[in-house]
DNA sequence: AAACCGGGGCA
DNA sequence: TGCCCAGGTTT
């Protein structure tokens, strides 16, 4: 749910230089007009449909990738009603290749809500726009400012970087406290009430352009920046420290035992459940400890003596949220043809040379690749 | 390999 | 209400 006035806290006087706060918008607008981007396909229109479509596509996707998709979408769906009426498959097919497919589903749903519940008209405030599927606070503000001249601020990753550097905002922007402070700051520097719609658009576009061009993550081009003389990061050489990086949290270590069950040159792979880690991929049978793994091996026909298996080289795989230590155990058996008949697609014996034809998690593939030479 | 990313779902 | 995730790309 969108919070109208974000934190209900005023920017305390003296937190930032008053001159910089007051001059920020006019200087950004002047810079955008001189040095910003002006020829993107979704600029120079005030059609909320076209602006909305571009903003959704631009979430997590760069401009050059979006451009051809944007053109195809508009050609096929010139209006929000046309998009709303389209079969889901058509929408998904046109989106194919852009990634983040929940965006496409939300896009379609949003078009239907606008058509069915808003008479085909997009709402004109960020708050109302953010009620729609796939539109959050920042995207809502972007659409409202470009399409309706609303003096509302965006706050995406680019803008957070610019504000953190220019104003010297400390702390990790992913932290709620810091993000709230940035919303307050961003709201306090939007163009004044006298600003024209064109100035409001240039301002929002300027925030995007500055973050995307001069003030990028890697090495900002401070020499060309309109705020170089006031920028805290530039003055202190802390461009690389601002904004503060996500605090490294110690990722949890997990450990799993994997059964490399071999019959000749074939290894047994199990199909994983459709959701969760490696959902739907083919992988080795797993157990939480060595004893449990031995039981699984016996269930697949290994003798008591052989079930513990031969330890292979352990390997570590890093996920976003945890590290996984894999302890492989090699067990050789004679495959059970009857069980294979009855297995219902739950497992398969696959010659090592053919595992590339199966969807196998990268670390498991690596493990199995290591087995090919010596054993054959 | 690690950092980054707006919105949505969920505790 | 705040935290974390999914599913990608960039560095």
PDB file of C-alpha atoms in Angstrom, chain A residues 88 167 177 350:
ATOM      1  CA  UNK A  88      -2.947 -13.846 -22.189  1.00  0.00           C
ATOM      2  CA  UNK A 167      23.602  15.026  -0.268  1.00  0.00           C
ATOM      3  CA  UNK A 177      15.052   4.073   7.946  1.00  0.00           C
ATOM      4  CA  UNK A 350      21.337 -41.346 -17.643  1.00  0.00           C
TER       5      UNK A 350
END
